[in-house]
XYZ file of C-alpha atoms in Angstrom:
380
model
C 2.644 -71.662 -67.159
C 3.851 -70.499 -63.750
C 6.181 -67.938 -65.323
C 3.388 -66.631 -67.550
C 1.113 -66.328 -64.523
C 3.693 -64.316 -62.570
C 4.249 -61.993 -65.520
C 0.512 -61.425 -65.893
C 0.186 -60.689 -62.185
C 3.058 -58.210 -62.400
C 1.121 -56.266 -65.024
C -1.959 -56.257 -62.777
C 0.032 -55.015 -59.784
C 1.841 -52.365 -61.808
C -1.436 -50.950 -63.080
C -2.719 -50.370 -59.517
C 0.254 -48.541 -57.972
C 1.742 -45.053 -58.292
C 4.681 -44.112 -60.513
C 6.755 -43.361 -57.401
C 6.268 -46.869 -55.948
C 8.705 -49.760 -56.419
C 7.401 -53.233 -57.265
C 9.690 -56.291 -57.217
C 9.459 -60.053 -57.216
C 11.234 -61.356 -54.125
C 11.238 -65.002 -55.209
C 8.803 -67.823 -55.817
C 5.311 -66.351 -55.688
C 6.261 -63.487 -53.343
C 6.249 -59.831 -54.370
C 7.449 -56.773 -52.505
C 6.078 -53.261 -52.844
C 7.761 -50.138 -51.474
C 5.274 -47.264 -51.153
C 7.375 -44.102 -51.073
C 6.037 -41.110 -49.119
C 2.798 -42.903 -48.365
C 0.699 -42.683 -45.204
C -0.428 -45.859 -43.476
C -4.064 -45.064 -44.286
C -3.260 -44.655 -47.986
C -1.141 -47.829 -47.919
C -4.085 -49.804 -46.521
C -6.239 -48.529 -49.386
C -3.640 -49.550 -52.001
C -3.206 -52.990 -50.407
C -6.977 -53.557 -50.364
C -7.127 -52.514 -54.027
C -4.376 -55.005 -54.934
C -6.181 -57.764 -53.059
C -9.427 -57.045 -54.929
C -7.543 -57.004 -58.236
C -6.087 -60.455 -57.595
C -9.449 -61.864 -56.546
C -10.972 -60.555 -59.805
C -8.044 -61.802 -61.912
C -8.604 -64.826 -64.155
C -5.744 -66.762 -65.743
C -6.550 -68.691 -68.902
C -4.363 -71.668 -69.782
C -5.085 -74.551 -72.147
C -8.809 -73.903 -71.973
C -8.835 -73.766 -68.167
C -9.628 -70.664 -66.133
C -7.758 -70.363 -62.831
C -8.621 -68.058 -59.944
C -6.066 -66.838 -57.430
C -5.782 -65.531 -53.905
C -3.228 -63.361 -52.157
C -2.097 -62.628 -48.604
C -0.637 -59.177 -47.929
C 1.523 -58.077 -45.022
C 1.891 -54.329 -44.498
C 4.580 -52.681 -42.355
C 5.102 -48.974 -41.727
C 8.623 -47.562 -42.048
C 9.222 -44.949 -39.350
C 12.163 -43.190 -37.731
C 12.439 -46.148 -35.368
C 12.883 -48.707 -38.192
C 16.482 -49.839 -37.887
C 17.048 -51.113 -41.440
C 15.490 -52.268 -44.663
C 15.928 -55.850 -43.470
C 13.858 -55.085 -40.374
C 11.125 -53.510 -42.484
C 11.015 -56.614 -44.691
C 10.961 -58.832 -41.622
C 7.994 -56.912 -40.207
C 6.028 -57.132 -43.457
C 6.913 -60.828 -43.791
C 5.604 -61.486 -40.287
C 2.370 -59.654 -41.111
C 2.048 -61.628 -44.353
C 2.324 -64.950 -42.537
C -0.246 -63.727 -40.042
C -2.570 -62.903 -42.959
C -2.181 -66.499 -44.146
C -2.876 -67.792 -40.646
C -6.040 -65.708 -40.464
C -7.464 -67.404 -43.524
C -5.683 -65.837 -46.531
C -7.075 -63.312 -49.011
C -6.647 -60.503 -46.519
C -4.342 -57.644 -45.509
C -2.627 -57.626 -42.092
C -0.698 -54.678 -40.671
C 2.370 -55.210 -38.498
C 2.044 -53.595 -35.085
C 4.748 -53.438 -32.413
C 3.564 -54.938 -29.145
C 1.064 -57.322 -30.746
C 1.652 -60.612 -28.933
C 0.678 -62.757 -31.921
C 2.978 -60.783 -34.206
C 5.780 -61.067 -31.653
C 5.294 -64.841 -31.520
C 5.523 -65.061 -35.321
C 8.689 -62.970 -35.317
C 10.273 -65.245 -32.724
C 9.383 -68.259 -34.837
C 10.798 -66.664 -37.969
C 14.075 -65.957 -36.160
C 14.483 -69.729 -35.904
C 14.439 -70.262 -39.682
C 18.070 -69.261 -40.243
C 19.175 -71.173 -37.131
C 17.415 -74.360 -38.241
C 18.817 -74.129 -41.763
C 22.298 -73.557 -40.345
C 21.924 -76.610 -38.097
C 20.942 -78.717 -41.107
C 23.845 -77.404 -43.193
C 26.387 -77.792 -40.386
C 25.035 -81.144 -39.134
C 24.157 -79.763 -35.698
C 21.240 -81.993 -34.777
C 21.626 -84.850 -32.308
C 19.424 -87.830 -31.493
C 18.156 -88.921 -28.080
C 15.778 -91.742 -27.221
C 13.319 -93.156 -24.694
C 12.778 -96.884 -24.308
C 9.365 -98.474 -23.819
C 8.493 -100.769 -20.919
C 6.593 -103.873 -22.012
C 3.569 -104.388 -19.738
C 1.872 -107.232 -21.562
C 3.635 -110.549 -22.095
C 1.655 -111.065 -25.289
C 3.033 -107.880 -26.862
C 5.965 -109.699 -28.490
C 9.717 -110.006 -28.105
C 10.781 -106.770 -29.803
C 12.411 -104.058 -27.751
C 11.050 -100.610 -28.565
C 12.463 -97.128 -28.345
C 11.380 -93.733 -29.645
C 13.941 -91.505 -31.343
C 13.935 -87.904 -30.067
C 15.493 -84.876 -31.727
C 17.573 -82.068 -30.253
C 19.354 -79.174 -31.954
C 22.802 -77.839 -31.052
C 23.047 -74.055 -31.310
C 26.082 -72.030 -32.391
C 27.510 -72.009 -28.842
C 27.312 -75.800 -28.481
C 24.265 -75.757 -26.213
C 21.476 -78.299 -26.653
C 18.117 -76.840 -27.709
C 14.914 -78.694 -26.825
C 12.459 -79.404 -29.690
C 9.711 -77.277 -28.159
C 11.805 -74.228 -28.988
C 12.415 -74.842 -32.696
C 9.785 -77.370 -33.834
C 6.865 -74.889 -34.072
C 8.870 -72.718 -36.476
C 10.039 -75.749 -38.442
C 6.446 -76.924 -38.789
C 5.076 -73.522 -39.755
C 7.745 -72.744 -42.339
C 7.865 -76.197 -43.948
C 11.330 -77.196 -42.749
C 10.168 -80.474 -41.218
C 10.554 -82.606 -44.386
C 14.284 -81.770 -44.444
C 14.619 -82.458 -40.712
C 12.712 -85.743 -41.030
C 15.049 -86.858 -43.825
C 18.036 -86.061 -41.619
C 16.630 -88.189 -38.797
C 15.708 -91.090 -41.102
C 19.185 -91.104 -42.638
C 20.914 -91.163 -39.236
C 18.715 -93.845 -37.684
C 18.774 -96.133 -40.720
C 22.566 -95.851 -40.987
C 23.057 -96.540 -37.276
C 20.422 -99.261 -36.832
C 22.992 -102.079 -36.728
C 24.897 -100.325 -33.944
C 21.656 -99.806 -32.023
C 20.811 -103.510 -32.166
C 24.233 -104.344 -30.726
C 23.927 -101.713 -27.981
C 20.518 -103.091 -26.957
C 21.564 -106.707 -26.594
C 21.417 -108.000 -30.167
C 17.726 -108.966 -30.110
C 14.926 -107.656 -32.319
C 14.594 -103.887 -31.986
C 11.963 -101.441 -33.251
C 12.928 -97.766 -33.486
C 10.047 -95.277 -33.625
C 10.676 -92.186 -35.773
C 8.293 -89.224 -35.758
C 7.125 -87.876 -39.117
C 5.528 -84.462 -39.468
C 2.258 -83.922 -41.282
C 4.049 -81.917 -43.975
C 6.334 -84.867 -44.677
C 3.322 -86.971 -45.666
C 2.889 -84.660 -48.659
C 6.583 -84.120 -49.378
C 7.552 -85.256 -52.842
C 10.178 -87.987 -52.926
C 10.129 -88.944 -49.234
C 8.806 -92.455 -49.832
C 11.504 -93.134 -52.417
C 14.110 -91.711 -50.026
C 12.925 -94.126 -47.315
C 13.023 -97.066 -49.729
C 16.562 -96.276 -50.906
C 17.818 -95.796 -47.346
C 16.273 -99.095 -46.261
C 17.909 -100.935 -49.164
C 21.280 -99.260 -48.588
C 21.369 -100.324 -44.932
C 19.605 -103.700 -45.337
C 17.047 -103.027 -42.607
C 15.030 -106.077 -41.488
C 11.224 -105.999 -41.332
C 9.696 -104.312 -38.255
C 12.934 -102.461 -37.534
C 11.328 -99.032 -37.943
C 7.972 -97.714 -36.766
C 6.997 -94.332 -38.166
C 4.831 -92.169 -35.915
C 2.405 -89.523 -37.116
C 0.126 -87.500 -34.887
C -3.597 -88.085 -34.937
C -4.144 -84.473 -36.056
C -1.790 -84.886 -39.017
C -3.588 -88.081 -40.030
C -7.019 -86.390 -39.885
C -5.834 -83.411 -41.924
C -4.250 -85.634 -44.579
C -6.436 -88.721 -44.298
C -6.156 -89.966 -47.877
C -2.441 -89.184 -48.190
C -1.783 -90.660 -44.761
C -3.553 -93.919 -45.626
C -1.658 -94.235 -48.929
C 1.683 -93.376 -47.339
C 1.158 -95.839 -44.484
C 0.187 -98.626 -46.888
C 3.243 -97.999 -49.056
C 5.611 -98.004 -46.066
C 4.055 -101.146 -44.631
C 4.656 -102.840 -47.993
C 8.363 -102.103 -47.401
C 8.241 -103.858 -44.019
C 7.825 -100.837 -41.745
C 5.345 -100.333 -38.918
C 3.153 -97.322 -38.138
C 1.870 -95.688 -34.967
C -0.722 -92.968 -34.384
C 0.696 -90.542 -31.821
C -1.316 -88.407 -29.357
C -4.363 -90.580 -29.973
C -7.597 -89.378 -28.390
C -7.146 -85.668 -29.118
C -9.108 -85.720 -32.398
C -12.817 -85.169 -32.757
C -13.561 -88.360 -34.675
C -10.805 -90.661 -33.492
C -12.496 -94.039 -33.689
C -14.467 -93.321 -36.851
C -11.498 -92.893 -39.171
C -9.257 -95.421 -37.399
C -10.737 -98.211 -39.508
C -9.264 -96.558 -42.605
C -5.705 -96.294 -41.284
C -3.721 -99.577 -41.189
C -1.628 -98.692 -38.120
C 0.128 -101.122 -35.784
C 0.242 -99.020 -32.596
C -1.941 -96.456 -30.853
C -0.061 -94.078 -28.576
C -2.576 -92.932 -25.977
C -2.261 -89.186 -25.491
C -0.265 -88.353 -22.384
C -2.859 -85.820 -21.276
C -5.133 -88.732 -20.341
C -2.399 -90.953 -18.915
C -0.784 -88.511 -16.501
C -4.154 -87.795 -14.834
C -5.717 -91.254 -14.902
C -5.304 -91.725 -11.118
C -7.073 -88.447 -10.291
C -9.549 -88.000 -13.140
C -12.090 -90.781 -13.783
C -12.842 -89.449 -17.275
C -9.169 -89.574 -18.285
C -8.968 -93.106 -16.907
C -12.082 -94.087 -18.872
C -10.595 -92.599 -22.046
C -7.394 -94.568 -21.512
C -9.374 -97.769 -20.979
C -11.572 -97.120 -24.017
C -8.673 -96.397 -26.380
C -6.867 -99.494 -25.153
C -9.946 -101.688 -25.596
C -10.805 -100.402 -29.079
C -7.188 -100.779 -30.133
C -7.074 -104.393 -29.009
C -10.392 -105.200 -30.691
C -8.854 -103.930 -33.935
C -5.631 -105.900 -33.394
C -3.596 -102.777 -32.635
C -1.053 -102.645 -29.807
C -1.233 -99.722 -27.381
C 1.432 -97.452 -25.913
C 0.755 -95.060 -23.028
C 2.783 -91.846 -23.002
C 3.585 -89.764 -19.907
C 3.978 -92.789 -17.639
C 5.604 -90.629 -14.980
C 5.744 -92.920 -11.954
C 5.398 -96.520 -10.782
C 1.779 -96.040 -9.648
C 0.670 -94.935 -13.136
C 2.651 -97.778 -14.689
C 0.871 -100.303 -12.456
C -2.525 -98.841 -13.375
C -1.644 -99.114 -17.058
C -0.645 -102.721 -16.572
C -3.941 -103.434 -14.782
C -5.854 -101.812 -17.658
C -4.035 -104.060 -20.121
C -1.975 -101.481 -22.036
C 0.878 -103.137 -23.947
C 3.689 -100.605 -23.418
C 4.477 -97.643 -21.163
C 6.705 -94.709 -22.085
C 7.690 -91.775 -19.919
C 9.937 -90.502 -17.154
C 8.734 -93.303 -14.872
C 10.270 -95.780 -17.331
C 13.432 -93.902 -18.298
C 14.694 -90.395 -18.944
C 15.672 -89.336 -22.479
C 19.311 -90.194 -23.193
C 21.626 -90.011 -26.240
C 20.725 -92.536 -28.912
C 24.404 -93.156 -29.602
C 25.902 -92.661 -26.116
C 29.517 -92.576 -27.290
C 28.747 -89.127 -28.689
C 29.293 -86.528 -25.971
C 26.016 -84.645 -25.414
C 26.209 -80.835 -25.624
C 25.328 -78.532 -22.751
C 21.554 -78.581 -22.100
C 19.623 -75.457 -23.072
C 15.895 -75.234 -22.394
C 15.040 -72.468 -24.888
């Protein structure tokens, strides 16, 4: 059915362009169109005509009528265009911007546009991220939690952090490559890499942390919640490495949970049936935090660091921290405060009754497997 749809669309596109133009399928559901000897004004008209044609198109299959949408990126080829690859890159950037703007629209690439420049920078990371995955150039760091409440249990806790090693051997912080990985759907592959490494090394981690019960928190992206086969991958990895219950706590952000509420609830329930724990990260940033919390069977709330780092100077942030902690405890959920940057904040968190603190005031990020020599640090 997909092949038939693409063929039908090709006929529609071909009927709306000039004999001198070149139409090609680039792969998947992406098409490229080279408008030879065409002004930018005329190109805009042709692109708008193609968009209207797709909106009007109806695909009939097995008695069902499907409607479609399209996003179009338009780039002008001038004397300053260095190569065909650059022209494609410009149009690709504009196409992604069209999707970001709400789809079913045409966007024109313009040099100097800050948003376009940001998208181009992100897209430059795609090849670097894929190379790092292929060449096994990611490394794991961690931050331990500080237990503030004696009733929180005997488990030690740490959060697994990801870094990338670039082609020169320098360490790249996640803030540099994660936005591109999120935007271009590379996070499911990265998450699998992390899960595989942590599950395989869990026994070593227990030994390195004194041999007692240990819970490792692993971040999952929102796109991973919808990734086909991830749950089965987790189950097979857990069986292969004989992980005990409560050994792993998966973290998803509050925003990801809101955007995928049904999938998130089903995924969490399925993982908990395998003996894993779940935490909601950055809690408090959503618009309906407490309302949907009853529908998500999580074990930990991680209070957003934006509240925690200012709780000594901002009474509203302190009240938010207290409220999240109280609601969490009423629901039987343990609480973790991020951005615990100094001993004064840690003491305030303890007085409030928060279960765990995490941040630079507790410990700095360090290699998860310290026998591996860390690469040179690179901030961007």
